[in-house]
XYZ file of C-alpha atoms in Angstrom:
528
model
C 184.689 286.045 -35.614
C 187.476 284.507 -36.913
C 190.400 285.990 -34.567
C 188.132 285.471 -31.893
C 187.356 281.562 -32.146
C 191.070 281.494 -33.526
C 192.284 282.648 -30.324
C 190.319 280.750 -28.434
C 191.310 277.507 -30.252
C 195.235 278.684 -29.767
C 194.473 278.997 -26.030
C 192.998 275.268 -25.995
C 195.938 273.565 -27.785
C 198.418 275.321 -25.349
C 196.791 272.745 -22.706
C 196.307 275.407 -19.797
C 192.541 274.680 -19.590
C 193.036 270.821 -19.009
C 194.264 270.451 -15.641
C 191.589 269.725 -12.895
C 193.047 272.577 -10.813
C 192.926 275.400 -13.398
C 189.062 274.573 -14.152
C 188.283 274.600 -10.472
C 189.978 277.939 -10.313
C 188.535 279.530 -13.308
C 184.950 277.949 -11.630
C 185.982 279.847 -8.220
C 186.377 282.939 -10.106
C 183.128 282.788 -11.796
C 181.505 281.997 -8.283
C 183.157 285.103 -6.857
C 181.949 287.291 -10.120
C 178.328 286.209 -9.325
C 178.810 287.143 -5.341
C 180.773 290.399 -5.970
C 178.605 291.547 -8.842
C 175.198 290.726 -7.696
C 173.539 293.939 -7.386
C 174.305 294.793 -11.219
C 173.141 291.424 -12.467
C 169.906 291.953 -10.420
C 169.848 295.645 -12.037
C 170.340 294.288 -15.813
C 167.791 291.398 -15.416
C 164.941 293.742 -13.881
C 162.717 291.130 -12.775
C 162.400 291.881 -9.297
C 162.085 289.379 -6.403
C 162.334 286.291 -8.767
C 165.177 287.187 -10.670
C 167.538 285.766 -7.337
C 165.877 282.568 -7.007
C 165.701 281.739 -10.813
C 168.884 283.289 -11.880
C 171.200 283.724 -9.329
C 170.698 281.080 -7.032
C 170.480 278.677 -9.835
C 174.068 279.649 -11.056
C 175.420 279.417 -7.435
C 173.986 276.167 -7.030
C 175.274 274.648 -10.276
C 178.698 276.051 -9.579
C 178.718 274.308 -5.681
C 177.747 271.151 -7.314
C 180.504 271.141 -10.185
C 183.306 272.068 -7.810
C 182.253 269.442 -5.300
C 181.691 266.305 -7.947
C 184.364 267.675 -10.598
C 187.119 265.450 -9.337
C 184.993 262.085 -9.026
C 183.504 263.096 -12.854
C 186.828 263.580 -14.149
C 188.330 260.595 -13.068
C 188.701 257.763 -15.821
C 185.830 255.113 -15.409
C 186.771 251.391 -15.422
C 185.308 249.323 -17.975
C 184.221 245.631 -17.566
C 186.672 243.423 -19.293
C 185.701 240.305 -21.395
C 187.917 237.227 -22.309
C 190.168 239.244 -24.854
C 190.754 241.921 -22.342
C 191.121 239.850 -19.176
C 194.934 240.499 -18.477
C 194.375 244.521 -19.267
C 193.056 247.185 -17.455
C 190.391 248.972 -19.436
C 189.054 252.453 -18.667
C 186.945 255.134 -20.207
C 188.663 258.321 -20.602
C 187.262 261.492 -20.588
C 188.501 264.537 -22.652
C 187.600 268.005 -23.305
C 186.276 268.744 -26.926
C 188.140 271.462 -27.664
C 186.067 274.978 -28.497
C 182.331 275.049 -27.530
C 180.049 277.772 -28.742
C 177.272 278.573 -26.333
C 174.298 280.850 -27.590
C 172.205 281.777 -24.801
C 168.201 282.701 -24.449
C 166.197 285.742 -23.580
C 163.788 284.367 -21.184
C 166.353 283.821 -18.640
C 169.239 285.224 -19.799
C 172.013 285.029 -17.227
C 171.406 281.311 -15.952
C 171.038 279.750 -19.759
C 174.481 281.564 -20.290
C 176.399 280.443 -17.303
C 175.001 277.219 -16.526
C 176.548 275.981 -20.198
C 179.382 277.919 -19.495
C 180.235 276.376 -16.403
C 179.678 272.767 -17.784
C 182.106 273.650 -20.505
C 184.832 275.188 -18.188
C 184.536 271.738 -16.038
C 184.888 270.037 -18.795
C 188.291 271.582 -19.856
C 187.090 273.287 -22.981
C 187.380 276.727 -24.555
C 184.081 278.782 -24.543
C 182.616 281.479 -27.204
C 179.969 282.756 -25.409
C 176.863 284.393 -27.144
C 174.169 285.951 -25.117
C 170.968 286.857 -26.770
C 171.043 290.376 -27.977
C 167.135 290.374 -27.095
C 168.086 290.806 -23.544
C 170.761 293.667 -24.265
C 171.462 294.779 -20.996
C 172.210 291.283 -19.700
C 174.533 290.688 -22.557
C 176.114 293.979 -22.087
C 177.156 293.115 -18.380
C 178.317 289.734 -19.393
C 180.564 290.695 -21.837
C 182.188 293.428 -19.786
C 182.360 290.690 -16.185
C 183.482 287.687 -18.001
C 187.022 289.098 -18.974
C 187.422 290.682 -15.419
C 187.222 287.134 -13.867
C 188.211 284.522 -16.604
C 190.976 283.875 -18.664
C 190.331 286.056 -21.764
C 191.681 283.823 -24.227
C 189.815 280.614 -23.449
C 186.534 282.447 -22.878
C 185.445 285.066 -25.014
C 182.074 286.907 -25.481
C 180.390 288.085 -28.458
C 177.515 290.716 -28.641
C 175.101 291.644 -31.288
C 172.178 290.435 -33.436
C 171.317 288.514 -36.409
C 174.394 289.574 -38.516
C 176.974 288.442 -35.673
C 175.479 285.048 -34.774
C 175.177 284.348 -38.681
C 179.156 284.892 -39.108
C 179.990 283.331 -35.876
C 178.291 280.088 -36.925
C 180.199 280.036 -39.928
C 183.444 279.245 -37.832
C 184.376 275.837 -37.031
C 183.464 274.866 -33.546
C 183.791 271.082 -31.612
C 180.244 271.613 -30.201
C 177.411 273.885 -30.210
C 174.671 274.671 -27.369
C 171.816 276.795 -28.195
C 168.992 277.306 -26.118
C 166.043 278.746 -27.925
C 163.256 278.382 -30.681
C 162.814 275.545 -33.152
C 163.006 277.801 -36.078
C 166.254 279.304 -35.031
C 167.372 275.769 -33.861
C 167.267 274.588 -37.399
C 169.391 277.299 -38.541
C 172.009 276.568 -35.904
C 171.872 272.621 -36.881
C 172.205 273.442 -40.497
C 175.509 275.682 -39.839
C 176.910 273.217 -37.680
C 176.084 270.026 -40.331
C 179.027 272.094 -42.887
C 181.687 271.032 -40.438
C 179.821 267.928 -39.052
C 179.862 269.744 -35.602
C 177.483 267.561 -32.712
C 175.031 270.113 -31.466
C 172.921 270.473 -28.122
C 169.500 272.388 -28.862
C 167.481 272.905 -25.700
C 164.294 274.144 -27.608
C 160.567 274.254 -26.583
C 157.220 272.308 -27.357
C 153.812 272.485 -26.299
C 153.802 270.809 -22.670
C 150.196 269.551 -21.772
C 148.958 269.226 -18.214
C 146.488 266.539 -17.499
C 144.085 266.919 -14.635
C 142.084 264.026 -13.764
C 138.399 264.270 -12.307
C 139.240 262.719 -9.013
C 142.192 265.196 -8.155
C 142.732 267.819 -5.761
C 141.988 270.666 -7.704
C 143.073 273.349 -5.034
C 146.467 271.876 -4.947
C 146.725 270.894 -8.874
C 145.530 274.516 -9.950
C 146.602 276.711 -7.057
C 149.813 275.649 -5.963
C 151.276 274.128 -9.212
C 149.820 274.794 -12.203
C 149.471 278.607 -11.840
C 152.789 279.122 -10.595
C 154.555 277.191 -13.634
C 152.325 278.801 -16.039
C 152.463 282.433 -15.121
C 156.047 282.656 -13.710
C 158.065 284.885 -15.549
C 154.645 285.704 -17.526
C 154.505 282.458 -19.226
C 158.028 282.566 -20.915
C 159.318 279.420 -19.897
C 160.223 276.768 -21.892
C 158.746 273.912 -19.794
C 155.845 275.992 -18.483
C 152.242 274.487 -18.977
C 151.133 275.113 -22.238
C 147.611 274.091 -22.204
C 145.240 271.920 -19.677
C 143.184 268.946 -20.872
C 140.634 267.786 -18.377
C 137.017 266.654 -18.427
C 134.089 269.158 -19.342
C 132.603 268.272 -16.215
C 135.228 270.001 -14.144
C 136.365 272.772 -16.573
C 134.549 275.530 -14.555
C 136.186 274.347 -11.260
C 139.361 274.499 -12.562
C 138.855 278.204 -13.986
C 137.453 279.158 -10.551
C 140.777 277.509 -8.819
C 143.258 279.348 -10.761
C 141.370 282.506 -11.010
C 141.607 282.526 -7.140
C 145.193 281.627 -7.030
C 146.040 284.437 -9.525
C 144.420 286.950 -6.987
C 146.476 285.481 -4.460
C 149.636 285.716 -5.945
C 149.142 289.025 -7.660
C 146.565 291.094 -5.902
C 143.626 292.906 -7.746
C 145.731 294.787 -10.224
C 147.856 292.625 -11.976
C 149.617 295.087 -14.094
C 151.208 296.926 -11.123
C 152.373 293.974 -9.346
C 156.289 293.633 -8.932
C 155.567 289.751 -9.223
C 153.974 289.486 -12.689
C 156.538 290.087 -15.569
C 155.968 291.534 -18.974
C 156.356 290.100 -22.550
C 160.044 290.718 -23.892
C 159.239 292.890 -26.810
C 156.450 294.478 -29.099
C 157.027 291.500 -31.644
C 156.509 288.754 -29.294
C 153.787 290.914 -27.448
C 151.666 290.925 -30.971
C 152.191 287.206 -31.584
C 150.854 286.230 -28.353
C 147.917 288.753 -28.350
C 146.949 287.283 -31.960
C 146.411 283.870 -30.239
C 143.282 285.299 -28.500
C 141.649 286.160 -31.676
C 138.375 283.977 -31.975
C 138.597 282.557 -28.405
C 136.509 282.334 -25.532
C 138.027 284.125 -22.744
C 137.280 283.086 -19.066
C 139.624 285.340 -17.503
C 142.076 288.280 -18.516
C 142.654 289.373 -22.047
C 143.511 292.821 -20.879
C 146.623 294.012 -22.929
C 148.905 297.184 -23.262
C 151.245 297.096 -26.236
C 153.121 300.299 -24.861
C 154.390 298.338 -21.570
C 154.181 294.650 -23.193
C 151.632 293.719 -20.911
C 149.442 290.951 -20.885
C 147.288 290.034 -18.271
C 147.204 286.234 -16.960
C 144.494 284.689 -19.684
C 142.573 281.382 -19.285
C 140.881 280.189 -22.544
C 137.921 277.438 -22.432
C 136.375 275.167 -24.947
C 139.358 275.477 -26.988
C 139.286 273.849 -30.559
C 142.077 271.388 -31.124
C 142.459 272.833 -34.683
C 142.552 276.525 -33.378
C 145.925 278.554 -33.993
C 146.433 278.768 -30.176
C 146.897 275.058 -30.322
C 149.415 274.815 -33.467
C 152.654 276.474 -31.799
C 154.155 277.216 -28.516
C 152.550 280.132 -26.782
C 155.445 281.242 -24.551
C 153.071 283.715 -22.908
C 150.504 283.903 -20.137
C 147.687 282.563 -22.192
C 146.500 279.151 -20.875
C 143.789 277.131 -22.938
C 141.717 274.361 -21.599
C 140.624 271.842 -24.037
C 137.934 269.438 -22.847
C 138.791 265.606 -23.245
C 136.360 262.815 -21.712
C 139.248 260.461 -20.733
C 142.619 259.681 -19.832
C 142.925 257.611 -23.315
C 141.458 260.279 -25.126
C 144.172 262.749 -23.676
C 146.590 260.429 -24.674
C 145.443 260.256 -28.115
C 145.493 263.947 -28.308
C 149.157 264.118 -27.206
C 150.349 261.460 -29.373
C 148.902 263.161 -32.676
C 150.895 266.112 -31.961
C 154.597 266.864 -31.649
C 156.119 265.396 -28.845
C 156.219 267.747 -25.836
C 158.879 269.090 -24.144
C 157.428 267.988 -20.412
C 153.983 266.591 -19.325
C 152.403 267.373 -16.224
C 149.661 264.897 -14.637
C 147.545 265.619 -11.588
C 145.431 262.404 -10.498
C 144.803 260.686 -7.074
C 144.672 257.471 -9.327
C 148.211 255.640 -9.057
C 147.101 253.616 -12.409
C 146.499 256.916 -14.320
C 149.872 258.359 -13.070
C 151.841 255.253 -13.985
C 150.300 254.881 -17.167
C 153.273 253.847 -19.819
C 151.932 256.425 -22.170
C 151.824 259.275 -19.839
C 155.094 258.263 -17.868
C 156.776 258.574 -21.576
C 156.821 262.330 -21.500
C 156.413 263.101 -17.613
C 158.613 265.617 -16.666
C 158.253 268.646 -13.986
C 159.397 271.831 -12.479
C 161.119 269.758 -9.831
C 162.704 267.414 -12.238
C 164.084 270.505 -13.812
C 165.432 272.171 -10.590
C 166.871 268.807 -9.274
C 170.511 268.874 -10.689
C 171.477 265.441 -10.153
C 168.109 264.244 -12.296
C 168.528 263.754 -16.148
C 166.446 265.729 -18.571
C 165.843 264.682 -22.263
C 163.811 265.768 -25.291
C 163.337 264.476 -28.705
C 162.015 265.738 -32.121
C 160.849 269.378 -32.338
C 162.255 269.556 -28.914
C 165.799 269.190 -30.317
C 168.459 266.749 -29.710
C 169.374 267.451 -26.076
C 170.212 264.848 -23.541
C 170.901 267.507 -20.825
C 172.531 264.697 -17.735
C 172.651 267.292 -15.322
C 175.851 266.320 -13.557
C 175.829 269.329 -13.493
C 175.212 271.095 -17.122
C 178.489 270.005 -18.291
C 177.099 266.857 -18.797
C 174.972 268.178 -21.561
C 177.931 267.795 -23.659
C 178.874 263.958 -23.009
C 177.096 262.767 -26.322
C 180.275 264.124 -27.896
C 182.985 261.933 -29.312
C 186.150 264.300 -29.858
C 189.433 262.701 -31.346
C 191.116 260.033 -29.295
C 194.167 260.698 -27.307
C 197.331 259.269 -29.079
C 198.202 255.673 -28.281
C 200.757 255.745 -25.400
C 198.314 258.034 -23.199
C 197.219 256.942 -20.079
C 193.709 257.170 -18.301
C 195.059 259.899 -16.003
C 195.016 262.480 -19.118
C 191.078 262.226 -19.420
C 188.969 265.393 -19.396
C 185.414 265.716 -17.942
C 183.671 264.780 -21.360
C 182.365 261.566 -21.820
C 184.200 260.483 -25.030
C 183.550 256.540 -24.526
C 186.995 255.944 -25.730
C 188.421 252.489 -24.348
C 192.032 252.751 -23.390
C 193.524 249.361 -22.597
C 196.851 248.778 -20.241
C 198.666 245.777 -21.080
C 200.347 243.599 -18.988
C 203.902 245.250 -19.925
C 202.476 249.011 -18.967
C 201.518 250.174 -22.364
C 198.403 251.972 -23.403
C 196.381 251.703 -26.511
C 193.052 253.205 -27.699
C 190.771 253.208 -30.200
C 191.432 254.895 -33.408
C 188.977 256.288 -35.985
C 189.280 254.478 -39.495
C 190.760 257.595 -41.011
C 193.472 257.782 -38.091
C 197.282 257.868 -38.723
C 198.803 258.583 -35.470
C 202.907 258.601 -35.047
C 204.236 256.677 -31.822
C 207.813 256.975 -30.484
C 208.468 253.363 -31.072
C 207.017 253.368 -34.498
C 204.172 253.906 -36.881
C 200.513 252.688 -36.952
C 198.281 253.477 -40.071
C 195.420 251.521 -41.823
C 196.227 248.991 -44.895
C 194.531 249.955 -48.193
C 192.031 247.045 -47.492
C 190.862 248.419 -44.107
C 193.088 246.356 -42.256
C 195.472 247.243 -39.899
C 199.500 247.588 -40.044
C 201.574 248.063 -36.857
C 205.462 248.637 -36.806
C 206.606 248.890 -33.414
C 203.106 250.020 -31.826
C 202.010 249.572 -28.431
C 198.362 247.866 -28.909
C 195.440 249.625 -30.879
C 191.495 248.534 -31.831
C 190.767 247.854 -35.505
C 187.345 249.621 -35.475
C 186.300 247.454 -38.489
C 186.193 244.416 -36.496
C 186.997 245.407 -32.926
C 190.163 242.947 -32.648
C 193.224 244.168 -30.630
C 196.516 243.767 -31.522
C 199.307 244.198 -29.124
C 203.170 244.644 -28.690
C 203.779 240.976 -27.991
C 203.532 240.573 -31.785
C 205.573 240.804 -34.620
C 203.104 242.644 -36.824
C 204.402 242.564 -40.134
C 201.660 241.846 -42.113
C 199.815 244.677 -44.060
C 196.841 244.580 -44.750
C 195.883 242.131 -41.660
C 193.378 239.462 -42.641
C 190.591 238.685 -40.124
C 191.930 235.465 -39.536
C 195.407 237.043 -38.792
C 194.004 239.669 -36.313
C 192.036 237.130 -34.642
C 195.232 234.863 -34.597
C 197.154 238.038 -33.210
C 194.656 238.835 -30.897
C 194.529 235.363 -29.255
C 198.437 235.078 -29.328
C 198.501 238.399 -27.385
C 196.883 237.423 -24.281
C 199.172 234.495 -24.103
C 201.347 234.432 -21.307
C 205.249 235.484 -21.883
C 206.607 233.322 -19.050
C 205.055 230.014 -17.889
C 202.517 230.074 -15.334
C 203.678 227.530 -12.350
C 200.348 226.319 -11.570
C 201.661 222.658 -11.572
C 204.307 223.731 -8.903
C 201.570 225.339 -6.567
C 199.424 222.204 -7.008
C 202.147 220.015 -5.824
C 203.016 222.216 -3.052
C 199.137 222.258 -1.727
C 199.742 218.160 -2.244
C 202.610 218.151 -0.069
C 201.456 220.623 2.778
C 198.348 217.598 2.889
């Protein structure tokens, strides 16, 4: 593992992943891989017709959007100036982070590896990809195809199970992106903390679905809840986990869902090519155990040999039952009766914050409720690549800016550029490192407290009291006080006092040559 990560880091330090042309070239190669190897990918997924729309089209759409928008995403963004920077040009530069680890999930094994990879490539990073060992066919195919189309040193693939992943997490990365369950997410975060590596954890949660009494049940239950819940056999992170509804409409909800299930999958669900299976027997037994002691209104049939569990509906579910304690991640839909929207809100707020919330109501005030809006998300938001998506607490620290998935990495703060570098050197990641261009054309950037940076014209370092000492520097920002020094000065004080820094900051913005405003006024008077 050390050699793989070391090779990726050496390739990144060579600088060849930074040019915009190289990134687009690699993205085009990835697009060509998906198009040329489509049959092999679908065969590995073994998901029937849904695999194309959920996996292939998702990746191709992400690639198209990324290649179209990347030049504008990578461009430096101007920053509004203030009194101290009014004579300068301020930018936000975008820098690649370095070596990024992408750990994929098994429920959508291809798209959940490719989309983060697309973002990391677009941002100019080197990437180590670790597909889920649970979906071994897809993992094997990814390991075989990526080296054929992408730079072998910059983009490596590691396969294997828990031992390989554990060893991989001992290495130092510049960012880790993990998609999966909360338990493993804690392990990933603990390993990353040893190196102070920032992480993006896209985890799960129990996503509630509230159905108001006045809504159209045929639309809510038939075309939306049923599809969202039982797609991929319920193994989707944002699938509706349970329903909250008034007791008076519970039976109608059940009947509508049953009718839609028959329409979707026919009389014999087990033989339907559109209905999936549980990923393995361990997860089969976990989901099956959630049915114990519950009132089954529909379904419940199962076959451990084929990991089949029929679409199941549970009614009158107690909030304290086992099925309400953990994310189901299977084709089991509990219905919990509540008498009002206020009771539904209280029920949700007493539990861990969900990853998504689905509200079905014809009452605009109900849909616009601040307490419900706070957690509202939907399948449509998820598939809108330009729409941001985020989650908190047990769902993991994730901020998926979806511009495209490389925006997942935009909370990262890599080391700043050396002073003297211009904004044209920015990558695609949002580092929020301000860059000032002075009137003399020199550039300066904010430096961390421990920074010791060398310049051609001199040395900049911090004094013993946390001040700044600059000999021949071109302009920097003191992180402790946010006061700018400049090349205009003769900075021979070390450490600088706050008063001296402020004095230098004010002097630095005084004009070097007198401004001839009097002459201009006199000319105007003569014209009159």
